[in-house]
Coordinates of C-alpha atoms in Angstrom, one line a residue:
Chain A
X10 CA -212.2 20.9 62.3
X11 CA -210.7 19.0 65.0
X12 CA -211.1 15.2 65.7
X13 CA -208.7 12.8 67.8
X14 CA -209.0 9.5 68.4
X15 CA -208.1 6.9 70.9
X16 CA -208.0 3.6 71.9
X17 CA -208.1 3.8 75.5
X18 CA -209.7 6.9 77.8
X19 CA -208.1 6.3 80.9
X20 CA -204.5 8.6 80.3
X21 CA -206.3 11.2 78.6
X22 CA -209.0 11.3 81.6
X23 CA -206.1 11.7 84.2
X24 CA -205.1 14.3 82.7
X25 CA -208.5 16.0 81.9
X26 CA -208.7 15.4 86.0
X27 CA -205.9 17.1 86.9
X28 CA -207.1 19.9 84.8
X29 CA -210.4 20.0 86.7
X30 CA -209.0 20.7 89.9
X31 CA -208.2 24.0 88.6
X32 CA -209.9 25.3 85.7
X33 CA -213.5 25.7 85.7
X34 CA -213.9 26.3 82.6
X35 CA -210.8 26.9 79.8
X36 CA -209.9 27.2 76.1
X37 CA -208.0 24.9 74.6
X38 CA -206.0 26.4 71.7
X39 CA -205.6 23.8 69.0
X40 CA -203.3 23.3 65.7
X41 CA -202.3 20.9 63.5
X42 CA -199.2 20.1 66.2
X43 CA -200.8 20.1 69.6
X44 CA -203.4 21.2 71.6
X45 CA -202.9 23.4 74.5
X46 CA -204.5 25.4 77.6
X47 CA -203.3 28.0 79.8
X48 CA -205.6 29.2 82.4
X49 CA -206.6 30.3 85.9
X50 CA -208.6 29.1 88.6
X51 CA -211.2 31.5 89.3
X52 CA -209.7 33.5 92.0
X53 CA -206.5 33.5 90.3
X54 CA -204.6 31.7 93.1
X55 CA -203.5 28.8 90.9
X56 CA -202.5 28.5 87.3
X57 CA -202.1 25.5 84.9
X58 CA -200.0 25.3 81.9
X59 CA -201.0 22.5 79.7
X60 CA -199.5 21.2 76.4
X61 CA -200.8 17.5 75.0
X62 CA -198.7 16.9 71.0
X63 CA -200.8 15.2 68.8
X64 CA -198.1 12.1 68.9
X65 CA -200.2 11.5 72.3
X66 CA -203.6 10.3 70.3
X67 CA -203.8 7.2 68.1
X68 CA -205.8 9.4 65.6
X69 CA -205.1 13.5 65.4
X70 CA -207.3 15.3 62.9
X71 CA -206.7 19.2 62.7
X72 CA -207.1 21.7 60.1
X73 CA -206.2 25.7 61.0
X74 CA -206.7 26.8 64.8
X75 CA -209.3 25.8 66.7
X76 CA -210.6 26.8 69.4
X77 CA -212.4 24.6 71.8
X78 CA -213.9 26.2 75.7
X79 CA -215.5 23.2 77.6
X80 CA -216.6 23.4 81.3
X81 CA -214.1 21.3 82.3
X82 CA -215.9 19.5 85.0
X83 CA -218.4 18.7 82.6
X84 CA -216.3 17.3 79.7
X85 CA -214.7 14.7 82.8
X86 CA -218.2 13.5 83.9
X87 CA -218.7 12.5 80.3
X88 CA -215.4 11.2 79.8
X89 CA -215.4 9.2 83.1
X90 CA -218.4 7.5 81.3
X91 CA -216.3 5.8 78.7
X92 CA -215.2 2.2 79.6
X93 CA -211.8 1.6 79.4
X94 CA -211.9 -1.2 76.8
X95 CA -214.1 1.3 74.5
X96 CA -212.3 3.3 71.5
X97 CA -212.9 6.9 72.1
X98 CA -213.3 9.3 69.2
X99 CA -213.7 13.2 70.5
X100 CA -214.9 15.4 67.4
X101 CA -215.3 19.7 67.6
X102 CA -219.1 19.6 65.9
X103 CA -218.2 23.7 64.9
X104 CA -221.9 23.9 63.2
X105 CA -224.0 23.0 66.3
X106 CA -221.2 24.0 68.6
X107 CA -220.9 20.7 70.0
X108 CA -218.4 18.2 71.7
X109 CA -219.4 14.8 70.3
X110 CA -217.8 11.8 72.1
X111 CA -217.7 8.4 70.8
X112 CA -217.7 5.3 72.3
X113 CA -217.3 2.2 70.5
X114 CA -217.0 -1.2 71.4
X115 CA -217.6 -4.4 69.0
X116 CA -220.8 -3.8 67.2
X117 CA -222.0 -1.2 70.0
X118 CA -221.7 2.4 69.9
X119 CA -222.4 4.8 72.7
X120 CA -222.4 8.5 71.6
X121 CA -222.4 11.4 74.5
X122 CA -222.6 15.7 73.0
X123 CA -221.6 18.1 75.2
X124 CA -222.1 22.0 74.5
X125 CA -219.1 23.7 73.2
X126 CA -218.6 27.3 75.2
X127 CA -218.1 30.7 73.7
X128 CA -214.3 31.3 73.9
X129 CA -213.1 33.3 76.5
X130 CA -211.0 36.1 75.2
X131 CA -208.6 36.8 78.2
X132 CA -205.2 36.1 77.4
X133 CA -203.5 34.5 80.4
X134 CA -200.0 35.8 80.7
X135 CA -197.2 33.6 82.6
X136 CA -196.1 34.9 85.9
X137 CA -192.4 36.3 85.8
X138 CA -190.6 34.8 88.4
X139 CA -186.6 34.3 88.6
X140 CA -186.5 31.2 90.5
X141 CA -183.4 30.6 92.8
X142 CA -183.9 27.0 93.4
X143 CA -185.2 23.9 92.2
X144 CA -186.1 20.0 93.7
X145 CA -186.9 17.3 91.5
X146 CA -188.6 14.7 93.5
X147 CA -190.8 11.9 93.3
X148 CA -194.7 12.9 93.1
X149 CA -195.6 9.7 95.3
X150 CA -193.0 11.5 98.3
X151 CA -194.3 15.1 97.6
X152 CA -198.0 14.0 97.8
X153 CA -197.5 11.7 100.8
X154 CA -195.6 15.1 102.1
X155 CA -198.5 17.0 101.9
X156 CA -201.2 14.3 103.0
X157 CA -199.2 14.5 106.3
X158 CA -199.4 18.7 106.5
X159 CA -203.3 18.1 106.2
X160 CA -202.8 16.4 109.4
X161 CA -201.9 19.6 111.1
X162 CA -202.4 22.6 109.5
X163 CA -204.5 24.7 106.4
X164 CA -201.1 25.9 104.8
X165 CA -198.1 24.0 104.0
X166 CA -194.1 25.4 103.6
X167 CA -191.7 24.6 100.7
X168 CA -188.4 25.2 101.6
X169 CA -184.5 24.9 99.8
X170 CA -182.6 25.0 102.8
X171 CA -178.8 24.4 101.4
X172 CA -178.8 20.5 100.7
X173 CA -182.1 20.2 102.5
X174 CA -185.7 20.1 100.4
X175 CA -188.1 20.5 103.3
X176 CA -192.1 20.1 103.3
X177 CA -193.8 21.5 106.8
X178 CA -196.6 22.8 108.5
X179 CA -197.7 23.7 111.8
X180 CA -200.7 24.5 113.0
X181 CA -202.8 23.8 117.0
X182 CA -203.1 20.1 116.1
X183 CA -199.0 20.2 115.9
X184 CA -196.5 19.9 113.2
X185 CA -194.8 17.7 110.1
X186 CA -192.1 17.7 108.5
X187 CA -190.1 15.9 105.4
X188 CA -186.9 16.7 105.0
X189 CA -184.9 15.4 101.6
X190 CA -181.3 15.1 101.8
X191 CA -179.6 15.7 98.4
X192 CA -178.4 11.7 98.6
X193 CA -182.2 10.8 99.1
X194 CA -183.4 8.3 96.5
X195 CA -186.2 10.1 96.1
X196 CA -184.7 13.6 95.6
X197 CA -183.5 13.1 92.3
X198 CA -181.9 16.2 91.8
X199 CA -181.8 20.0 93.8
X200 CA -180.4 22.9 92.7
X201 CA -180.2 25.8 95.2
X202 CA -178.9 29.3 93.3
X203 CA -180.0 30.6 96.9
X204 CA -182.2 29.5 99.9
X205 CA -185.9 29.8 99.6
X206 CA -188.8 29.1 101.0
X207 CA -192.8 30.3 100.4
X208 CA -196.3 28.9 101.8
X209 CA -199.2 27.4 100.1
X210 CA -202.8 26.9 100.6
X211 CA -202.6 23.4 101.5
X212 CA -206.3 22.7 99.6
X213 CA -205.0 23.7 96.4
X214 CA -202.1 22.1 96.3
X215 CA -203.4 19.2 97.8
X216 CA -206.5 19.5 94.9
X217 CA -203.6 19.6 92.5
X218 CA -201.3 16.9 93.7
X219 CA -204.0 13.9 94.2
X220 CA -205.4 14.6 90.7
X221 CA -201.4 14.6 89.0
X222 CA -200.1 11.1 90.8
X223 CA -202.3 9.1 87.8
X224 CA -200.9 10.8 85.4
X225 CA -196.9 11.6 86.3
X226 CA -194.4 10.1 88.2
X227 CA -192.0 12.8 88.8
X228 CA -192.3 16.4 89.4
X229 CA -189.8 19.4 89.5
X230 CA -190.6 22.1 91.8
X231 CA -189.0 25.7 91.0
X232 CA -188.8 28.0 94.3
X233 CA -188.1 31.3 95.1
X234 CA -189.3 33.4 99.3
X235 CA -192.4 34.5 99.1
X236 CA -193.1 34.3 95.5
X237 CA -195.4 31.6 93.5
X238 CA -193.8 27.8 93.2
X239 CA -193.6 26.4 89.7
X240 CA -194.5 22.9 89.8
X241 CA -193.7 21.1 86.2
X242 CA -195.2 17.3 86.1
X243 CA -193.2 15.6 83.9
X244 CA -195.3 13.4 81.3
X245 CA -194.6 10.4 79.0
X246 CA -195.8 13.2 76.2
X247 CA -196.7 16.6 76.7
X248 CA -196.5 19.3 79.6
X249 CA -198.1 19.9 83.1
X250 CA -197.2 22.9 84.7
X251 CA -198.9 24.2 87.9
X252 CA -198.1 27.5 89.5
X253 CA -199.5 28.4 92.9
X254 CA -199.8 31.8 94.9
X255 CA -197.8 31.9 98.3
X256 CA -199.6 32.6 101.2
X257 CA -198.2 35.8 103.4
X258 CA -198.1 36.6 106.5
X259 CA -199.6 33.2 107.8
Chain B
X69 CA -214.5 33.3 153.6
X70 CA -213.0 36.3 151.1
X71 CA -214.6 38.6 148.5
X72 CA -212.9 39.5 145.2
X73 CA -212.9 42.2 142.8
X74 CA -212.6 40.8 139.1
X75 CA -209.3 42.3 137.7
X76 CA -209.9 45.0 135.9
X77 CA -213.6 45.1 135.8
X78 CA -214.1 46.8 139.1
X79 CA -217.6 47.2 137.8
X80 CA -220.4 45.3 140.3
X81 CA -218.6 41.7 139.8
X82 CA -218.3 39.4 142.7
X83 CA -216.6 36.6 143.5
X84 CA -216.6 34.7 147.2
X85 CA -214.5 32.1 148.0
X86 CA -215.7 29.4 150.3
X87 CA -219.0 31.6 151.6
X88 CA -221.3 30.0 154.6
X89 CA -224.8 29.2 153.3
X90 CA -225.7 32.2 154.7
X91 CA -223.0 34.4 152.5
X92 CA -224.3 32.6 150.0
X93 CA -228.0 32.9 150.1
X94 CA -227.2 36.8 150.1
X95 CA -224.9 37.2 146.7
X96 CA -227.4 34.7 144.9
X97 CA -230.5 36.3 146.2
X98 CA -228.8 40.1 145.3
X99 CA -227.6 38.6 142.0
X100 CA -230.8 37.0 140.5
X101 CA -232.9 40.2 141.6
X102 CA -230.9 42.4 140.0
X103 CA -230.8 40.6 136.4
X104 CA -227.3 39.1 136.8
X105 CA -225.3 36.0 136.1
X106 CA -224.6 33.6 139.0
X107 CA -222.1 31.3 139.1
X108 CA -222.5 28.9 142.3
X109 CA -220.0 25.6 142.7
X110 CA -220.4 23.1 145.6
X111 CA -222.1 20.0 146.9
X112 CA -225.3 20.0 145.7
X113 CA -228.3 17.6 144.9
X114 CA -230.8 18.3 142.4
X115 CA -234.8 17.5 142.0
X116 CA -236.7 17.7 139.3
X117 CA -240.5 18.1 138.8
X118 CA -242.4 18.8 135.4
X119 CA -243.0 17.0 132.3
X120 CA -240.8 14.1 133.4
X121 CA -238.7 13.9 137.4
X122 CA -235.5 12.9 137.8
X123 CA -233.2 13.3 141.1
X124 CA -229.4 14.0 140.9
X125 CA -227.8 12.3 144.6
X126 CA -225.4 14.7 146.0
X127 CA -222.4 16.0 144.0
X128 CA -219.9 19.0 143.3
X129 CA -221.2 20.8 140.3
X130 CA -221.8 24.3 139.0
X131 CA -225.0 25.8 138.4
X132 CA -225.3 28.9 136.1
X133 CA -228.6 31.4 136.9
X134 CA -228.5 33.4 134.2
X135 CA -230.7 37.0 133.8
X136 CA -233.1 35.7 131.3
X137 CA -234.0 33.0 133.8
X138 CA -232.2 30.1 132.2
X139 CA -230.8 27.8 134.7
X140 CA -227.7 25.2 134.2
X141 CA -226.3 22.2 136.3
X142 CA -223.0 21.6 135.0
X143 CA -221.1 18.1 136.4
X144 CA -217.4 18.1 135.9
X145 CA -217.4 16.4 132.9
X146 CA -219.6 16.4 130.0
X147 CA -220.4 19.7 127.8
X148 CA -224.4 19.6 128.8
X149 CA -225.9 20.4 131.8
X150 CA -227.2 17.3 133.3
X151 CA -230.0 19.9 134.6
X152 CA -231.8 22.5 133.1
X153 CA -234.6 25.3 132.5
X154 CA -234.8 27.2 129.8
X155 CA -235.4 31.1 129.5
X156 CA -238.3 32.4 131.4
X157 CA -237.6 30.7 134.8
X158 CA -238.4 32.2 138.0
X159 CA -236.0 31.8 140.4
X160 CA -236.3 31.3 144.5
X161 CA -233.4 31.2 146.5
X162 CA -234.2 30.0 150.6
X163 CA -232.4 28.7 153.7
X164 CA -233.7 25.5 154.2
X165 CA -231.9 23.8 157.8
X166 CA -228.7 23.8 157.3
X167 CA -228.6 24.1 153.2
X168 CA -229.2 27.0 150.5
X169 CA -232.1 25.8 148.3
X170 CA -232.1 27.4 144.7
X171 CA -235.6 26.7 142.8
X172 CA -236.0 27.6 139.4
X173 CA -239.9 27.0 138.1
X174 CA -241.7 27.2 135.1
X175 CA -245.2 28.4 136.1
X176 CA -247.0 27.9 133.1
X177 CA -245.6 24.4 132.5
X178 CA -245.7 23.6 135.9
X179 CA -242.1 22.3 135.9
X180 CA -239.6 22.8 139.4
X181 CA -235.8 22.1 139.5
X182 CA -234.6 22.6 142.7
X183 CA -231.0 22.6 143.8
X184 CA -229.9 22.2 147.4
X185 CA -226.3 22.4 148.3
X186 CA -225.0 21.6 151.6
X187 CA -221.5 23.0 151.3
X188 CA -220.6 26.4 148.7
X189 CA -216.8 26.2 146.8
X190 CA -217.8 29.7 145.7
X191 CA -220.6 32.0 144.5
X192 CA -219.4 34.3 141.4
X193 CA -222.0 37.6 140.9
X194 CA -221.0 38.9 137.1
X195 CA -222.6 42.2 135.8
X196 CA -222.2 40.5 132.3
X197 CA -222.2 42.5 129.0
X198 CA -222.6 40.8 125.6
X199 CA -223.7 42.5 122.6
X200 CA -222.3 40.5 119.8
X201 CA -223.8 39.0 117.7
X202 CA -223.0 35.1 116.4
X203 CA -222.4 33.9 113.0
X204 CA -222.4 30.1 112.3
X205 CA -220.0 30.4 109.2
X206 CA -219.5 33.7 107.8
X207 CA -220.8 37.6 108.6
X208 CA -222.0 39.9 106.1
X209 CA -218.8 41.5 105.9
X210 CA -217.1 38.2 105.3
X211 CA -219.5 37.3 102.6
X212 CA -218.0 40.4 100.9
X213 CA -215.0 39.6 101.5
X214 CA -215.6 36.3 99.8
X215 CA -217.5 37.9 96.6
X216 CA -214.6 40.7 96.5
X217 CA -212.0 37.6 96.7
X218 CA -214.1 35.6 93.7
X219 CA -216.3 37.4 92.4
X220 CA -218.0 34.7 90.6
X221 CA -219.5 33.7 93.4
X222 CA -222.2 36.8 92.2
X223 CA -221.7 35.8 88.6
X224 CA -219.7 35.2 85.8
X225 CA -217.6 38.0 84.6
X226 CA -218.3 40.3 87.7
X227 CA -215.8 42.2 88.6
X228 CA -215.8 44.5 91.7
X229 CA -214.4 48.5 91.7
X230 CA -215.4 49.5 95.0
X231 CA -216.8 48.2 98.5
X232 CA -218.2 49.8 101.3
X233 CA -219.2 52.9 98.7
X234 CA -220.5 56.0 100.7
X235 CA -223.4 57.5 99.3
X236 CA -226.5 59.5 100.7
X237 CA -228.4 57.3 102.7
X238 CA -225.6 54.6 103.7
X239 CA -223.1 52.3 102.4
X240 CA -222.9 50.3 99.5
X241 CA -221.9 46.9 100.2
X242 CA -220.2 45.8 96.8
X243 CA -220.2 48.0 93.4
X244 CA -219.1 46.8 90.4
X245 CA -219.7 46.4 86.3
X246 CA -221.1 43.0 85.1
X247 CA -219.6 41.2 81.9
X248 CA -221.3 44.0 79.7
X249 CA -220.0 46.3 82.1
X250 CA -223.4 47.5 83.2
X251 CA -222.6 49.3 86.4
X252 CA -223.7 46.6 89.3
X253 CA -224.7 47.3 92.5
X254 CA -224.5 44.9 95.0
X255 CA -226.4 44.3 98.7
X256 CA -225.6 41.5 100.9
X257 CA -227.7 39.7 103.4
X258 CA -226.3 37.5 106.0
X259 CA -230.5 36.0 106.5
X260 CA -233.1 35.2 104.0
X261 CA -233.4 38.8 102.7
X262 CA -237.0 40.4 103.4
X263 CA -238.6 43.4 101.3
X264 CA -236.7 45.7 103.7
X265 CA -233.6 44.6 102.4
X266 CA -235.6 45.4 99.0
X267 CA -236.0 48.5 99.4
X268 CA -232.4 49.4 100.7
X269 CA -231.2 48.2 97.8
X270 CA -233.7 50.3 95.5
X271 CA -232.5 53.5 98.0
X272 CA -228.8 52.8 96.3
X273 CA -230.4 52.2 93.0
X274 CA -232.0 55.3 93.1
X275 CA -228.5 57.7 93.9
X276 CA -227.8 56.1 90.6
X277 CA -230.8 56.5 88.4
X278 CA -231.1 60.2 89.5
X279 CA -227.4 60.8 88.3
X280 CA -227.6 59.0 85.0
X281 CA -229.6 57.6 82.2
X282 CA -227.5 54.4 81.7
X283 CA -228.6 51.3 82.5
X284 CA -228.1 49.8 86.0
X285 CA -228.5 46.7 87.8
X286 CA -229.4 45.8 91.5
X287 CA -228.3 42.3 93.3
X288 CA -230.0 41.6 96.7
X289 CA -227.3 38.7 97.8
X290 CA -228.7 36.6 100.6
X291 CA -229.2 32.8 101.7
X292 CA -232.6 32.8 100.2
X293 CA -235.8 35.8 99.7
X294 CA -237.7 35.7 102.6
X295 CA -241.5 35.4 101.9
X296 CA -243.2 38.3 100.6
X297 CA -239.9 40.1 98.8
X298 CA -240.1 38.2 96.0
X299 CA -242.9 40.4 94.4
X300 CA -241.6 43.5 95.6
X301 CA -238.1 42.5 93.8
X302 CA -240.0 41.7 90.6
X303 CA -241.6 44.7 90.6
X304 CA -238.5 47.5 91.1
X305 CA -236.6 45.5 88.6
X306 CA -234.3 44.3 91.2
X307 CA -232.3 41.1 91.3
X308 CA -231.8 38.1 93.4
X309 CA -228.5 35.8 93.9
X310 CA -228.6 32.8 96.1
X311 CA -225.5 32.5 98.3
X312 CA -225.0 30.8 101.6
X313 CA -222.5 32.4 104.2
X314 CA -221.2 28.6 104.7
X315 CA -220.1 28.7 101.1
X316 CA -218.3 32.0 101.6
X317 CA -216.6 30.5 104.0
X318 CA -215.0 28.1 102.5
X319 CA -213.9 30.4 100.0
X320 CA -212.7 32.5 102.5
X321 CA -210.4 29.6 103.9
X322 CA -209.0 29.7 100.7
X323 CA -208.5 33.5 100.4
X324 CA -205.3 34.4 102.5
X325 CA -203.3 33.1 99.4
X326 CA -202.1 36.0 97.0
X327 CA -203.4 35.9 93.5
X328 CA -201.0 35.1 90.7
X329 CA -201.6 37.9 88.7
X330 CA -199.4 40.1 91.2
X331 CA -196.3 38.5 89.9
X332 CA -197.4 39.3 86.5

């Protein structure tokens, strides 16, 4: 069985958001310490590496594994229903094969059941990547980076050049650029084993950043030419890892 | 006045520069009998007569004849013609006085437009050869690029093995095994997909059926079924899948990424 609890919806639903943007639908793999998801978008462009410990909910409830597939879209359209001064309870209903949501508030009760999915058995393995440099930078500056590529282009490049972190694009409409100095304030930290530099679908990464800024303030992004970027979003509790195809040739 | 040759298309294409009204009168009269496109710049003024009139006082513009009998007034700015007749014109080019007088007219609707210029830029005769075809959003080729890409757009738990699969009587667009892994064969449709579309599909199915006992299925992808395929699907066991080449296209924007599972 598997029943959380918590007294306000709106962290939890950022995060179920930023989820969205990638997974259709997922599995989240359950125990008594945390719950956790690991999957693909479906044309295996982007990836998201999830981990949520049970410290995060007011209430955490788990006995054994459990598994738990929700159409992720879905599961946020109900949870975007709860008011944000309602105490949530989410409960696994295993017999009916049923997400029952909870919504309580003074004397009234609002109660929302979604269908529970058949598991999906593919194992998601983590791409192997030696990365030969890393920027850890503000998620407000990277997402105002990439809100100016949009402007110009449908693919965006992420470069470590020396002490430079560098967001660009260039396209018919004409270019942009943000360039981080290793003194900027809002480069906290860049580690560069060896230049790099890859390029993105700007729609995906765009997708990803917008739904993250709610939910993290800071993100480290891991680098290496050509191959996919490893973008970890740091959370109060828990993990958010995105990785993300390059683009070649483009 | 001087007559070109267009560069590297020596074939019956025509350009003068500056011709008298005279010059004129005989590259547009030689173009529009002999099906061709006519280009003719200069000071003009237009009349016309039909459903509603209007007059256009004198100007420099270009007016297109083209070899269905469509006629265009183009002023210098704007991306419409401020004239126009549609296909099926007939057109009358005269010396009138001084000017060249171009009439296009619409017998059955009764409609004239008539352009008279007084002074010719140039008169451009083009043997013009277009075959292509054009697609709004995506061709069939791209929406199989798209289902090929993600093949969820054809359902869940698709997954393709070959495209473009030579067999006796053609090529098959996408082939495949379905989440049971019941071989899948896949024909794509740009436009609502009619019973002959049906039956090509069936032709595939049948290479199949002949070869094997298993169990097969057939997927007519298309916008929509056009009217009257619907039974025949039904009836050959067939299947249908709703998909929009506009959708494929977006997908396809998305496509020039590499997957992930490469750098597994």
């Amino acid at each position: 069985m598997f029943e959380v609890e918590l007294s306000r919806i709106d962290t939890f639903r950022n995060l179920v958001k930023a989820l969205s943007v990638i997974v259709d639908e997922g599995t989240f793999n359950i125990d008594e310490a945390q719950m956790k998801l690991l999957a693909m978008d479906p044309s295996h462009v982007a990836m998201v590496d999830f981990e949520l410990p049970s410290e995060f909910f007011d209430k955490y409830t788990c006995e054994g594994e459990n598994r738990l597939t929700l159409n992720i879209g879905e599961f946020l359209k109900f949870i975007d229903r709860v008011d944000k001064d309602e105490n949530v309870k989410i409960k696994h209903d295993e017999e009916n094969a049923r997400l029952i949501i909870h919504c309580k508030r003074g004397g009234h009760t609002r109660r929302f059941a979604m269908p529970v999915l058949e598991p999906l058995d593919d194992e998601v393995p983590q791409p192997k990547i030696f990365f030969k440099a890393s920027a850890r930078i503000l998620t407000q500056s990277l997402r105002r980076a990439i809100r100016d590529s949009t402007l110009v282009s449908e693919h965006v490049k992420v470069e470590v050049a020396g002490d430079v972190f560098k967001v660009s694009a260039t396209g018919d409409m004409g270019s942009a650029l943000s360039e981080w100095e290793k003194d900027s304030d809002e480069l906290l930290e860049l580690k560069v084993e060896e230049d790099a530099s890859a390029t993105f679908t700007l729609s995906y990464l765009q997708d990803i950043v917008n739904a993250v800024t709610a939910s993290s303030e800071v993100a480290t992004l891991e680098l290496s030419t050509d191959m996919p970027i490893k973008m970890d979003f740091e959370l109060p509790q828990g993990r958010l890892i995105y990785y993300l195809a390059p683009c070649i040739g483009v | 006045m001087e007559a070109h040759t267009l560069k590297g298309n020596s074939r019956n294409n025509m350009i003068l520069d500056a011709p008298t009204v005279e010059e004129a009168y005989q590259a547009v009269i030689g173009g529009t009998s002999r099906h061709k496109t006519v280009i003719i710049s200069g000071n003009c003024w237009v009349d016309y007569q039909g459903r509603a009139s209007s007059t256009l006082e004198p100007g420099e513009r270009i007016v297109m004849l083209k070899p269905d009998g469509s006629a265009l007034v183009h002023r210098p700015t704007n991306y419409a013609p401020v004239n126009w007749q549609p296909p099926g014109a007939i057109f009358r080019t005269a010396i009138k006085g001084d000017n060249l007088s171009i009439r296009a007219f619409r017998r059955k609707e009764n409609e004239t437009l008539e352009v008279t210029f007084d002074r010719i830029i140039m008169v451009a005769v083009l043997d013009l050869q277009d075959s292509g075809e054009f697609y709004l959003h995506a061709s069939e080729k791209d929406m199989q690029e798209a289902i090929l890409f993600q093949p969820d757009l054809l359902e869940e738990g698709f997954r393709p093995i070959k495209a473009e699969k030579p067999v006796e009587p053609g090529f098959i667009d996408i082939m495949g095994v379905d989440k049971d892994n019941v071989l899948t064969i896949v024909e794509i449709k740009r436009n609502p997909a009619t019973s002959e579309a049906v039956l090509q599909l069936q032709k595939y199915m049948d290479v199949f059926k002949n070869d094997s006992t298993r169990r097969i299925r057939g997927i007519l992808v298309a916008p929509e079924l056009a009217r009257g395929a619907q039974g025949l699907l039904a009836t050959l066991g067939l299947e249908f899948k709703a998909l929009s080449p506009k959708v494929c296209s977006e997908v396809l924007k998305r496509k020039r990424s590499k997957t992930l599972t490469e750098f597994f």
